[in-house]
XYZ file of C-alpha atoms in Angstrom:
95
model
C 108.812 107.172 107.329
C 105.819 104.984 107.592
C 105.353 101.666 106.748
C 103.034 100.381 104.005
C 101.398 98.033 106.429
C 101.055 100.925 108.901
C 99.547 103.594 106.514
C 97.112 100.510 105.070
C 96.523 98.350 108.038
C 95.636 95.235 108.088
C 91.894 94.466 107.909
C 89.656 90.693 107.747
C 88.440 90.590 104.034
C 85.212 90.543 103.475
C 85.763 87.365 101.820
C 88.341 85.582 103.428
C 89.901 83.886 100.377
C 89.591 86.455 97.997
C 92.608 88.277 97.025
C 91.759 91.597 98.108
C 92.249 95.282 97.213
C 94.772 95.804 100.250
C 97.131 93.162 98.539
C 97.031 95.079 94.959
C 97.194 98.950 96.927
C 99.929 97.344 99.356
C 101.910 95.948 96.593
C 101.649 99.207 94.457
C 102.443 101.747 96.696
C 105.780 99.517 98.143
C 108.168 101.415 95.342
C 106.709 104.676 96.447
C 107.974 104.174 100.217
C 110.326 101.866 100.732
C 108.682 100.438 103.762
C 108.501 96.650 102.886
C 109.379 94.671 99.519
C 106.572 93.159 97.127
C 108.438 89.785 97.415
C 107.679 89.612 101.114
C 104.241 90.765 100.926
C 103.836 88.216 97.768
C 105.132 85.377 99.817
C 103.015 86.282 103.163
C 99.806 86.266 100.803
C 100.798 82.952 99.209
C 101.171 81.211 102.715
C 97.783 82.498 103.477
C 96.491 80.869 100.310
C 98.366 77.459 101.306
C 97.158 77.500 105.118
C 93.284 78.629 104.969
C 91.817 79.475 108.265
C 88.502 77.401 108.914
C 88.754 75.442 106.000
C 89.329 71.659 106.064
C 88.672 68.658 103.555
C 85.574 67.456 103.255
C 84.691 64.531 105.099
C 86.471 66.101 108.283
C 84.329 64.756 111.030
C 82.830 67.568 111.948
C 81.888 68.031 107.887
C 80.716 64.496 107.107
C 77.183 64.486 106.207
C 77.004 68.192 105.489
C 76.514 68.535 101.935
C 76.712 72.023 102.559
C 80.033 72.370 104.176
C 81.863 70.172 101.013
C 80.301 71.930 98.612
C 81.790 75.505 100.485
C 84.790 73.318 100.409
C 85.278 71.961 97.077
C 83.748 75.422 95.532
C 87.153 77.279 97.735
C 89.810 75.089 95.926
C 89.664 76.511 92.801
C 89.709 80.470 93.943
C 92.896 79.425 95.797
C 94.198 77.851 92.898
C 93.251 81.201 90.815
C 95.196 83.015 93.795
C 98.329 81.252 93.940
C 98.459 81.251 90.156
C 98.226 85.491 89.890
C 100.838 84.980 92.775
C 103.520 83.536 90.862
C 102.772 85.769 87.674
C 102.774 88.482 89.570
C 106.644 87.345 91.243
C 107.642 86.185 87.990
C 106.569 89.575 86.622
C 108.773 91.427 89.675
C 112.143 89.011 89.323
């Protein structure tokens, strides 16, 4: 039998903190195969959310001075929130 992550494979998002479709389709179609458990693909999501790539506090070196790069910065923080928060619903809803 397949795997979920093999029949939906893994893809960059076209917005790299957005919680994307392939979470939602992975983590519907998991009952229907068997191939992985929602609370592991919850969990691998959620340390995504807590360990951004490319994504540092403002006033980094490389970011002070670039009113652009905090505001990318500061504006990120609360989608991540908003992620982590459907996170735990969404395990609270499965437990």
């Amino acid at each position: 039998m397949r795997s979920v992550s093999s029949a939906l494979p893994a893809k960059e998002p076209a917005h790299e903190y957005e919680l994307d479709q392939e979470l939602l389709s992975k983590l519907a179609l998991v009952p229907l195969t068997g191939a992985a458990d929602r609370m592991t693909l919850i969990n691998r999501q959620r340390r995504h959310c807590h360990n951004p790539r490319g994504l540092s506090e403002p006033g980094h070196p490389g970011q002070r001075g670039n009113l652009v790069a905090s505001l990318l910065v500061t504006g990120t923080r609360p989608h991540l929130q908003a992620d982590l928060e459907w996170l735990d619903r969404r395990q609270e809803a499965l437990t």
